[in-house]
JSON list of C-alpha atoms in Angstrom, two decimals:
[
{"chain": "A", "resi": 1, "resn": "PRO", "atom": "CA", "xyz": [52.26, 9.04, -19.42]},
{"chain": "A", "resi": 2, "resn": "LYS", "atom": "CA", "xyz": [51.37, 11.18, -22.41]},
{"chain": "A", "resi": 3, "resn": "PRO", "atom": "CA", "xyz": [47.77, 11.51, -23.60]},
{"chain": "A", "resi": 4, "resn": "SER", "atom": "CA", "xyz": [47.04, 9.71, -26.85]},
{"chain": "A", "resi": 5, "resn": "HIS", "atom": "CA", "xyz": [44.84, 12.59, -28.05]},
{"chain": "A", "resi": 6, "resn": "PRO", "atom": "CA", "xyz": [45.06, 16.34, -27.58]},
{"chain": "A", "resi": 7, "resn": "SER", "atom": "CA", "xyz": [42.82, 17.78, -24.90]},
{"chain": "A", "resi": 8, "resn": "TYR", "atom": "CA", "xyz": [40.50, 20.74, -25.38]},
{"chain": "A", "resi": 9, "resn": "LYS", "atom": "CA", "xyz": [39.11, 23.30, -22.97]},
{"chain": "A", "resi": 10, "resn": "LEU", "atom": "CA", "xyz": [36.09, 25.28, -24.01]},
{"chain": "A", "resi": 11, "resn": "GLU", "atom": "CA", "xyz": [36.10, 28.84, -22.79]},
{"chain": "A", "resi": 12, "resn": "GLY", "atom": "CA", "xyz": [33.12, 29.66, -20.61]},
{"chain": "A", "resi": 13, "resn": "TYR", "atom": "CA", "xyz": [32.00, 26.03, -20.34]},
{"chain": "A", "resi": 14, "resn": "GLU", "atom": "CA", "xyz": [31.42, 25.06, -16.70]},
{"chain": "A", "resi": 15, "resn": "GLY", "atom": "CA", "xyz": [30.16, 21.53, -17.23]},
{"chain": "A", "resi": 16, "resn": "PRO", "atom": "CA", "xyz": [26.66, 20.06, -17.45]},
{"chain": "A", "resi": 17, "resn": "ARG", "atom": "CA", "xyz": [23.98, 21.85, -15.47]},
{"chain": "A", "resi": 18, "resn": "SER", "atom": "CA", "xyz": [21.24, 20.12, -13.53]},
{"chain": "A", "resi": 19, "resn": "GLU", "atom": "CA", "xyz": [17.68, 21.10, -14.22]},
{"chain": "A", "resi": 20, "resn": "PRO", "atom": "CA", "xyz": [16.22, 23.41, -11.57]},
{"chain": "A", "resi": 21, "resn": "ILE", "atom": "CA", "xyz": [13.79, 21.76, -9.17]},
{"chain": "A", "resi": 22, "resn": "ASN", "atom": "CA", "xyz": [10.26, 23.07, -9.31]},
{"chain": "A", "resi": 23, "resn": "GLU", "atom": "CA", "xyz": [9.27, 23.36, -5.66]},
{"chain": "A", "resi": 24, "resn": "ASP", "atom": "CA", "xyz": [5.59, 23.66, -6.57]},
{"chain": "A", "resi": 25, "resn": "VAL", "atom": "CA", "xyz": [5.68, 20.31, -8.35]},
{"chain": "A", "resi": 26, "resn": "VAL", "atom": "CA", "xyz": [7.51, 18.73, -5.42]},
{"chain": "A", "resi": 27, "resn": "MET", "atom": "CA", "xyz": [4.94, 20.01, -2.94]},
{"chain": "A", "resi": 28, "resn": "GLU", "atom": "CA", "xyz": [2.08, 18.87, -5.17]},
{"chain": "A", "resi": 29, "resn": "ASP", "atom": "CA", "xyz": [3.55, 15.36, -5.43]},
{"chain": "A", "resi": 30, "resn": "PHE", "atom": "CA", "xyz": [4.09, 15.31, -1.67]},
{"chain": "A", "resi": 31, "resn": "GLU", "atom": "CA", "xyz": [0.45, 16.21, -1.08]},
{"chain": "A", "resi": 32, "resn": "LYS", "atom": "CA", "xyz": [-0.69, 13.51, -3.51]},
{"chain": "A", "resi": 33, "resn": "TYR", "atom": "CA", "xyz": [1.47, 10.96, -1.72]},
{"chain": "A", "resi": 34, "resn": "GLY", "atom": "CA", "xyz": [-0.01, 11.97, 1.63]},
{"chain": "A", "resi": 35, "resn": "GLN", "atom": "CA", "xyz": [-3.54, 11.65, 0.27]},
{"chain": "A", "resi": 36, "resn": "LEU", "atom": "CA", "xyz": [-2.73, 8.26, -1.24]},
{"chain": "A", "resi": 37, "resn": "LYS", "atom": "CA", "xyz": [-1.29, 7.01, 2.05]},
{"chain": "A", "resi": 38, "resn": "VAL", "atom": "CA", "xyz": [-4.35, 8.10, 4.02]},
{"chain": "A", "resi": 39, "resn": "GLU", "atom": "CA", "xyz": [-6.63, 6.61, 1.37]},
{"chain": "A", "resi": 40, "resn": "LEU", "atom": "CA", "xyz": [-4.90, 3.22, 1.53]},
{"chain": "A", "resi": 41, "resn": "ILE", "atom": "CA", "xyz": [-5.11, 3.05, 5.32]},
{"chain": "A", "resi": 42, "resn": "LYS", "atom": "CA", "xyz": [-8.74, 4.22, 5.30]},
{"chain": "A", "resi": 43, "resn": "ASN", "atom": "CA", "xyz": [-9.74, 1.67, 2.67]},
{"chain": "A", "resi": 44, "resn": "ALA", "atom": "CA", "xyz": [-7.98, -1.10, 4.59]},
{"chain": "A", "resi": 45, "resn": "ALA", "atom": "CA", "xyz": [-9.90, -0.14, 7.74]},
{"chain": "A", "resi": 46, "resn": "ILE", "atom": "CA", "xyz": [-13.22, -0.08, 5.85]},
{"chain": "A", "resi": 47, "resn": "ALA", "atom": "CA", "xyz": [-12.51, -3.46, 4.28]},
{"chain": "A", "resi": 48, "resn": "GLY", "atom": "CA", "xyz": [-11.62, -4.87, 7.70]},
{"chain": "A", "resi": 49, "resn": "LEU", "atom": "CA", "xyz": [-14.87, -3.54, 9.18]},
{"chain": "A", "resi": 50, "resn": "ALA", "atom": "CA", "xyz": [-16.90, -5.03, 6.33]},
{"chain": "A", "resi": 51, "resn": "GLY", "atom": "CA", "xyz": [-15.12, -8.35, 6.70]},
{"chain": "A", "resi": 52, "resn": "THR", "atom": "CA", "xyz": [-15.78, -8.35, 10.44]},
{"chain": "A", "resi": 53, "resn": "VAL", "atom": "CA", "xyz": [-19.51, -7.87, 9.88]},
{"chain": "A", "resi": 54, "resn": "ILE", "atom": "CA", "xyz": [-19.60, -10.65, 7.29]},
{"chain": "A", "resi": 55, "resn": "THR", "atom": "CA", "xyz": [-17.65, -12.98, 9.60]},
{"chain": "A", "resi": 56, "resn": "GLU", "atom": "CA", "xyz": [-20.02, -12.25, 12.48]},
{"chain": "A", "resi": 57, "resn": "LEU", "atom": "CA", "xyz": [-23.02, -13.12, 10.33]},
{"chain": "A", "resi": 58, "resn": "ALA", "atom": "CA", "xyz": [-21.42, -16.24, 8.89]},
{"chain": "A", "resi": 59, "resn": "LYS", "atom": "CA", "xyz": [-19.38, -17.70, 11.77]},
{"chain": "A", "resi": 60, "resn": "GLY", "atom": "CA", "xyz": [-20.38, -15.90, 14.96]},
{"chain": "A", "resi": 61, "resn": "LEU", "atom": "CA", "xyz": [-19.06, -13.27, 17.34]},
{"chain": "A", "resi": 62, "resn": "GLU", "atom": "CA", "xyz": [-15.90, -15.07, 18.48]},
{"chain": "A", "resi": 63, "resn": "ASP", "atom": "CA", "xyz": [-14.51, -15.52, 14.98]},
{"chain": "A", "resi": 64, "resn": "ALA", "atom": "CA", "xyz": [-15.55, -11.96, 14.14]},
{"chain": "A", "resi": 65, "resn": "ILE", "atom": "CA", "xyz": [-13.51, -10.61, 17.05]},
{"chain": "A", "resi": 66, "resn": "ILE", "atom": "CA", "xyz": [-10.48, -12.64, 15.92]},
{"chain": "A", "resi": 67, "resn": "TYR", "atom": "CA", "xyz": [-10.97, -11.44, 12.34]},
{"chain": "A", "resi": 68, "resn": "ALA", "atom": "CA", "xyz": [-11.20, -7.83, 13.56]},
{"chain": "A", "resi": 69, "resn": "ALA", "atom": "CA", "xyz": [-7.96, -8.22, 15.54]},
{"chain": "A", "resi": 70, "resn": "GLY", "atom": "CA", "xyz": [-6.25, -9.52, 12.41]},
{"chain": "A", "resi": 71, "resn": "ALA", "atom": "CA", "xyz": [-7.66, -6.63, 10.36]},
{"chain": "A", "resi": 72, "resn": "VAL", "atom": "CA", "xyz": [-6.33, -4.11, 12.91]},
{"chain": "A", "resi": 73, "resn": "ALA", "atom": "CA", "xyz": [-2.92, -5.77, 12.59]},
{"chain": "A", "resi": 74, "resn": "GLY", "atom": "CA", "xyz": [-3.19, -5.38, 8.81]},
{"chain": "A", "resi": 75, "resn": "VAL", "atom": "CA", "xyz": [-3.92, -1.66, 9.12]},
{"chain": "A", "resi": 76, "resn": "GLY", "atom": "CA", "xyz": [-0.97, -1.38, 11.50]},
{"chain": "A", "resi": 77, "resn": "TYR", "atom": "CA", "xyz": [1.18, -3.19, 8.94]},
{"chain": "A", "resi": 78, "resn": "LEU", "atom": "CA", "xyz": [0.34, -0.54, 6.33]},
{"chain": "A", "resi": 79, "resn": "TYR", "atom": "CA", "xyz": [1.01, 2.27, 8.80]},
{"chain": "A", "resi": 80, "resn": "PHE", "atom": "CA", "xyz": [4.47, 1.04, 9.79]},
{"chain": "A", "resi": 81, "resn": "LEU", "atom": "CA", "xyz": [5.27, 0.33, 6.15]},
{"chain": "A", "resi": 82, "resn": "SER", "atom": "CA", "xyz": [4.46, 3.97, 5.37]},
{"chain": "A", "resi": 83, "resn": "ILE", "atom": "CA", "xyz": [6.99, 5.05, 8.01]},
{"chain": "A", "resi": 84, "resn": "LYS", "atom": "CA", "xyz": [9.70, 3.24, 6.07]},
{"chain": "A", "resi": 85, "resn": "THR", "atom": "CA", "xyz": [8.53, 4.84, 2.82]},
{"chain": "A", "resi": 86, "resn": "ASP", "atom": "CA", "xyz": [8.45, 8.31, 4.38]},
{"chain": "A", "resi": 87, "resn": "THR", "atom": "CA", "xyz": [12.07, 8.10, 5.53]},
{"chain": "A", "resi": 88, "resn": "VAL", "atom": "CA", "xyz": [13.65, 6.50, 2.44]},
{"chain": "A", "resi": 89, "resn": "GLY", "atom": "CA", "xyz": [16.61, 8.55, 1.23]},
{"chain": "A", "resi": 90, "resn": "GLY", "atom": "CA", "xyz": [16.56, 10.83, 4.29]},
{"chain": "A", "resi": 91, "resn": "ASN", "atom": "CA", "xyz": [18.69, 11.17, 7.38]},
{"chain": "A", "resi": 92, "resn": "ASP", "atom": "CA", "xyz": [16.21, 9.04, 9.34]},
{"chain": "A", "resi": 93, "resn": "ALA", "atom": "CA", "xyz": [16.18, 6.18, 6.83]},
{"chain": "A", "resi": 94, "resn": "LYS", "atom": "CA", "xyz": [17.82, 3.67, 9.17]},
{"chain": "A", "resi": 95, "resn": "MET", "atom": "CA", "xyz": [15.61, 4.59, 12.11]},
{"chain": "A", "resi": 96, "resn": "GLY", "atom": "CA", "xyz": [12.51, 4.48, 9.91]},
{"chain": "A", "resi": 97, "resn": "SER", "atom": "CA", "xyz": [13.49, 1.05, 8.61]},
{"chain": "A", "resi": 98, "resn": "ASN", "atom": "CA", "xyz": [13.99, -0.25, 12.15]},
{"chain": "A", "resi": 99, "resn": "ILE", "atom": "CA", "xyz": [10.65, 1.13, 13.34]},
{"chain": "A", "resi": 100, "resn": "SER", "atom": "CA", "xyz": [8.83, -0.25, 10.30]},
{"chain": "A", "resi": 101, "resn": "ASN", "atom": "CA", "xyz": [10.03, -3.76, 11.16]},
{"chain": "A", "resi": 102, "resn": "VAL", "atom": "CA", "xyz": [7.41, -3.76, 13.92]},
{"chain": "A", "resi": 103, "resn": "ARG", "atom": "CA", "xyz": [4.88, -4.60, 11.21]},
{"chain": "A", "resi": 104, "resn": "PHE", "atom": "CA", "xyz": [6.20, -8.15, 11.00]},
{"chain": "A", "resi": 105, "resn": "VAL", "atom": "CA", "xyz": [5.42, -8.74, 14.68]},
{"chain": "A", "resi": 106, "resn": "LEU", "atom": "CA", "xyz": [1.78, -7.61, 14.55]},
{"chain": "A", "resi": 107, "resn": "PRO", "atom": "CA", "xyz": [0.19, -10.84, 13.20]},
{"chain": "A", "resi": 108, "resn": "VAL", "atom": "CA", "xyz": [2.28, -12.87, 15.65]},
{"chain": "A", "resi": 109, "resn": "LEU", "atom": "CA", "xyz": [0.96, -10.76, 18.53]},
{"chain": "A", "resi": 110, "resn": "VAL", "atom": "CA", "xyz": [-2.60, -11.53, 17.43]},
{"chain": "A", "resi": 111, "resn": "LEU", "atom": "CA", "xyz": [-1.90, -15.28, 17.47]},
{"chain": "A", "resi": 112, "resn": "VAL", "atom": "CA", "xyz": [-0.17, -15.02, 20.85]},
{"chain": "A", "resi": 113, "resn": "ALA", "atom": "CA", "xyz": [-3.19, -13.20, 22.28]},
{"chain": "A", "resi": 114, "resn": "ILE", "atom": "CA", "xyz": [-5.49, -15.95, 20.95]},
{"chain": "A", "resi": 115, "resn": "ALA", "atom": "CA", "xyz": [-3.26, -18.65, 22.43]},
{"chain": "A", "resi": 116, "resn": "LEU", "atom": "CA", "xyz": [-3.20, -16.95, 25.84]},
{"chain": "A", "resi": 117, "resn": "ARG", "atom": "CA", "xyz": [-6.98, -16.60, 25.83]},
{"chain": "A", "resi": 118, "resn": "ASN", "atom": "CA", "xyz": [-7.39, -20.27, 24.94]},
{"chain": "A", "resi": 119, "resn": "ALA", "atom": "CA", "xyz": [-5.07, -21.26, 27.76]},
{"chain": "A", "resi": 120, "resn": "SER", "atom": "CA", "xyz": [-7.05, -19.12, 30.22]},
{"chain": "A", "resi": 121, "resn": "LEU", "atom": "CA", "xyz": [-10.29, -20.95, 29.38]},
{"chain": "A", "resi": 122, "resn": "GLY", "atom": "CA", "xyz": [-9.17, -24.15, 31.09]},
{"chain": "A", "resi": 123, "resn": "ASP", "atom": "CA", "xyz": [-11.50, -27.02, 30.26]},
{"chain": "A", "resi": 124, "resn": "ALA", "atom": "CA", "xyz": [-13.38, -24.78, 27.81]},
{"chain": "A", "resi": 125, "resn": "ASN", "atom": "CA", "xyz": [-10.25, -24.44, 25.68]},
{"chain": "A", "resi": 126, "resn": "PRO", "atom": "CA", "xyz": [-11.31, -25.07, 22.07]},
{"chain": "A", "resi": 127, "resn": "VAL", "atom": "CA", "xyz": [-7.93, -26.65, 21.35]},
{"chain": "A", "resi": 128, "resn": "VAL", "atom": "CA", "xyz": [-7.21, -30.07, 22.74]},
{"chain": "A", "resi": 129, "resn": "VAL", "atom": "CA", "xyz": [-3.51, -30.18, 23.64]},
{"chain": "A", "resi": 130, "resn": "GLN", "atom": "CA", "xyz": [-2.14, -33.70, 23.44]},
{"chain": "A", "resi": 131, "resn": "GLN", "atom": "CA", "xyz": [0.01, -34.93, 26.27]},
{"chain": "A", "resi": 132, "resn": "GLY", "atom": "CA", "xyz": [3.69, -34.75, 25.52]},
{"chain": "A", "resi": 133, "resn": "ALA", "atom": "CA", "xyz": [3.20, -32.11, 22.83]},
{"chain": "A", "resi": 134, "resn": "SER", "atom": "CA", "xyz": [6.11, -29.74, 22.47]},
{"chain": "A", "resi": 135, "resn": "ALA", "atom": "CA", "xyz": [5.63, -26.33, 24.02]},
{"chain": "A", "resi": 136, "resn": "ALA", "atom": "CA", "xyz": [7.13, -24.85, 20.87]},
{"chain": "A", "resi": 137, "resn": "GLY", "atom": "CA", "xyz": [4.32, -26.32, 18.80]},
{"chain": "A", "resi": 138, "resn": "PHE", "atom": "CA", "xyz": [2.47, -23.07, 18.45]},
{"chain": "A", "resi": 139, "resn": "MET", "atom": "CA", "xyz": [-0.38, -24.53, 16.43]},
{"chain": "A", "resi": 140, "resn": "THR", "atom": "CA", "xyz": [-1.24, -26.76, 19.38]},
{"chain": "A", "resi": 141, "resn": "THR", "atom": "CA", "xyz": [-2.58, -23.68, 21.21]},
{"chain": "A", "resi": 142, "resn": "VAL", "atom": "CA", "xyz": [-4.59, -22.10, 18.35]},
{"chain": "A", "resi": 143, "resn": "SER", "atom": "CA", "xyz": [-7.30, -23.87, 16.40]},
{"chain": "A", "resi": 144, "resn": "LYS", "atom": "CA", "xyz": [-7.27, -23.96, 12.62]},
{"chain": "A", "resi": 145, "resn": "GLU", "atom": "CA", "xyz": [-10.47, -21.91, 12.53]},
{"chain": "A", "resi": 146, "resn": "GLN", "atom": "CA", "xyz": [-8.98, -19.24, 14.78]},
{"chain": "A", "resi": 147, "resn": "PHE", "atom": "CA", "xyz": [-5.77, -19.16, 12.77]},
{"chain": "A", "resi": 148, "resn": "GLY", "atom": "CA", "xyz": [-7.72, -18.84, 9.53]},
{"chain": "A", "resi": 149, "resn": "ALA", "atom": "CA", "xyz": [-9.88, -16.00, 10.87]},
{"chain": "A", "resi": 150, "resn": "ALA", "atom": "CA", "xyz": [-6.84, -14.09, 12.13]},
{"chain": "A", "resi": 151, "resn": "MET", "atom": "CA", "xyz": [-4.87, -14.48, 8.92]},
{"chain": "A", "resi": 152, "resn": "LEU", "atom": "CA", "xyz": [-7.82, -13.61, 6.70]},
{"chain": "A", "resi": 153, "resn": "GLY", "atom": "CA", "xyz": [-8.37, -10.49, 8.77]},
{"chain": "A", "resi": 154, "resn": "PHE", "atom": "CA", "xyz": [-4.70, -9.56, 8.54]},
{"chain": "A", "resi": 155, "resn": "LEU", "atom": "CA", "xyz": [-4.57, -10.04, 4.76]},
{"chain": "A", "resi": 156, "resn": "THR", "atom": "CA", "xyz": [-7.72, -7.97, 4.22]},
{"chain": "A", "resi": 157, "resn": "TYR", "atom": "CA", "xyz": [-5.55, -4.87, 3.72]},
{"chain": "A", "resi": 158, "resn": "ARG", "atom": "CA", "xyz": [-4.45, -6.37, 0.39]},
{"chain": "A", "resi": 159, "resn": "LEU", "atom": "CA", "xyz": [-7.98, -6.37, -1.01]},
{"chain": "A", "resi": 160, "resn": "PRO", "atom": "CA", "xyz": [-8.26, -2.57, -1.52]},
{"chain": "A", "resi": 161, "resn": "LEU", "atom": "CA", "xyz": [-4.78, -2.56, -3.07]},
{"chain": "A", "resi": 162, "resn": "PHE", "atom": "CA", "xyz": [-5.79, -5.28, -5.50]},
{"chain": "A", "resi": 163, "resn": "LEU", "atom": "CA", "xyz": [-9.05, -3.54, -6.42]},
{"chain": "A", "resi": 164, "resn": "SER", "atom": "CA", "xyz": [-7.30, -0.19, -6.95]},
{"chain": "A", "resi": 165, "resn": "GLN", "atom": "CA", "xyz": [-4.98, -1.85, -9.46]},
{"chain": "A", "resi": 166, "resn": "LEU", "atom": "CA", "xyz": [-7.88, -3.48, -11.26]},
{"chain": "A", "resi": 167, "resn": "SER", "atom": "CA", "xyz": [-10.13, -0.41, -11.38]},
{"chain": "A", "resi": 168, "resn": "PRO", "atom": "CA", "xyz": [-8.42, 1.21, -14.43]},
{"chain": "A", "resi": 169, "resn": "VAL", "atom": "CA", "xyz": [-8.72, -2.06, -16.36]},
{"chain": "A", "resi": 170, "resn": "ILE", "atom": "CA", "xyz": [-12.37, -2.42, -15.38]},
{"chain": "A", "resi": 171, "resn": "LYS", "atom": "CA", "xyz": [-13.16, 1.14, -16.42]},
{"chain": "A", "resi": 172, "resn": "GLU", "atom": "CA", "xyz": [-11.52, 0.65, -19.82]},
{"chain": "A", "resi": 173, "resn": "SER", "atom": "CA", "xyz": [-13.31, -2.63, -20.50]},
{"chain": "A", "resi": 174, "resn": "ALA", "atom": "CA", "xyz": [-16.67, -1.61, -19.06]},
{"chain": "A", "resi": 175, "resn": "GLY", "atom": "CA", "xyz": [-17.64, 0.24, -22.24]},
{"chain": "A", "resi": 176, "resn": "GLY", "atom": "CA", "xyz": [-17.09, -2.87, -24.32]},
{"chain": "A", "resi": 177, "resn": "LEU", "atom": "CA", "xyz": [-19.13, -5.01, -21.94]},
{"chain": "A", "resi": 178, "resn": "LEU", "atom": "CA", "xyz": [-22.19, -2.73, -21.91]},
{"chain": "A", "resi": 179, "resn": "PRO", "atom": "CA", "xyz": [-24.63, -3.47, -24.72]},
{"chain": "A", "resi": 180, "resn": "GLY", "atom": "CA", "xyz": [-25.74, -1.10, -27.48]},
{"chain": "A", "resi": 181, "resn": "SER", "atom": "CA", "xyz": [-25.77, 2.65, -27.07]},
{"chain": "A", "resi": 182, "resn": "ALA", "atom": "CA", "xyz": [-24.87, 2.46, -23.38]},
{"chain": "A", "resi": 183, "resn": "GLY", "atom": "CA", "xyz": [-21.45, 1.03, -24.20]},
{"chain": "A", "resi": 184, "resn": "VAL", "atom": "CA", "xyz": [-20.86, 3.58, -26.99]},
{"chain": "A", "resi": 185, "resn": "ALA", "atom": "CA", "xyz": [-21.87, 6.45, -24.69]},
{"chain": "A", "resi": 186, "resn": "MET", "atom": "CA", "xyz": [-19.49, 5.28, -21.96]},
{"chain": "A", "resi": 187, "resn": "GLN", "atom": "CA", "xyz": [-16.60, 4.97, -24.40]},
{"chain": "A", "resi": 188, "resn": "MET", "atom": "CA", "xyz": [-17.29, 8.47, -25.76]},
{"chain": "A", "resi": 189, "resn": "ALA", "atom": "CA", "xyz": [-17.42, 9.89, -22.24]},
{"chain": "A", "resi": 190, "resn": "GLN", "atom": "CA", "xyz": [-14.12, 8.22, -21.39]},
{"chain": "A", "resi": 191, "resn": "LYS", "atom": "CA", "xyz": [-12.44, 9.63, -24.50]},
{"chain": "A", "resi": 192, "resn": "ALA", "atom": "CA", "xyz": [-13.82, 13.11, -23.78]},
{"chain": "A", "resi": 193, "resn": "LYS", "atom": "CA", "xyz": [-12.45, 12.91, -20.24]},
{"chain": "A", "resi": 194, "resn": "GLU", "atom": "CA", "xyz": [-9.01, 11.91, -21.52]},
{"chain": "A", "resi": 195, "resn": "LYS", "atom": "CA", "xyz": [-8.99, 14.79, -24.05]},
{"chain": "A", "resi": 196, "resn": "SER", "atom": "CA", "xyz": [-9.97, 17.34, -21.42]},
{"chain": "A", "resi": 197, "resn": "ALA", "atom": "CA", "xyz": [-7.27, 16.04, -19.07]},
{"chain": "A", "resi": 198, "resn": "ALA", "atom": "CA", "xyz": [-4.66, 16.29, -21.84]},
{"chain": "A", "resi": 199, "resn": "ALA", "atom": "CA", "xyz": [-5.76, 19.84, -22.68]},
{"chain": "A", "resi": 200, "resn": "ALA", "atom": "CA", "xyz": [-5.59, 20.88, -19.04]},
{"chain": "A", "resi": 201, "resn": "SER", "atom": "CA", "xyz": [-2.09, 19.46, -18.60]},
{"chain": "A", "resi": 202, "resn": "ALA", "atom": "CA", "xyz": [-0.74, 21.26, -21.68]},
{"chain": "A", "resi": 203, "resn": "SER", "atom": "CA", "xyz": [0.95, 24.56, -20.86]},
{"chain": "A", "resi": 204, "resn": "PRO", "atom": "CA", "xyz": [0.88, 27.16, -23.66]},
{"chain": "A", "resi": 205, "resn": "THR", "atom": "CA", "xyz": [3.94, 29.23, -24.35]},
{"chain": "A", "resi": 206, "resn": "PRO", "atom": "CA", "xyz": [3.84, 33.08, -24.37]},
{"chain": "A", "resi": 207, "resn": "PHE", "atom": "CA", "xyz": [3.57, 32.85, -28.19]},
{"chain": "A", "resi": 208, "resn": "GLY", "atom": "CA", "xyz": [0.33, 30.87, -27.95]},
{"chain": "A", "resi": 209, "resn": "GLU", "atom": "CA", "xyz": [1.80, 27.54, -29.12]},
{"chain": "A", "resi": 210, "resn": "ASN", "atom": "CA", "xyz": [2.79, 24.43, -27.24]},
{"chain": "A", "resi": 211, "resn": "LEU", "atom": "CA", "xyz": [6.37, 23.32, -27.45]},
{"chain": "A", "resi": 212, "resn": "VAL", "atom": "CA", "xyz": [6.87, 19.58, -27.84]}
]
């Protein structure tokens, strides 16, 4: 077949070039990601500890222990999820994805441990198993209160994530909520912080001007 239009070849043109990768920026982003990952796991652990103390005061030691076990499973969930994130796009992506799937088993292990403990109590078992109940009926071996404590503990890891997403909104609206000069002062401080951050991020050219 003949081309419908004449073709052209530009002398010295080697095709589009990719922008060079700034290794310093890559390393800085990698460090920020590592700090963020540690911060998320640490905050989840702190939230779980606080929830355990509150549960102990409100419901007693037994429910607090179950809550703590669920909170540990939640921290483990975040950890194994980070393994998947760390290996995305790399040679170990498949292995990382397989290892990270362990996170789905953690809350089940907590419930299994509770069920085994209940069964070991004999007549002191807090769950009354009806005769003829199916062995597959898992909820027949764990009380509703125990299940609720375990699941609340497991889901505690979401609380710091939720608060971290809300914090920028709260900071922006806090100035409008404060009365009088206090609100004006907070808004001015926030604007000054934003201006200083913008000035610090701007990189001047050798000619003393910023290129846009």
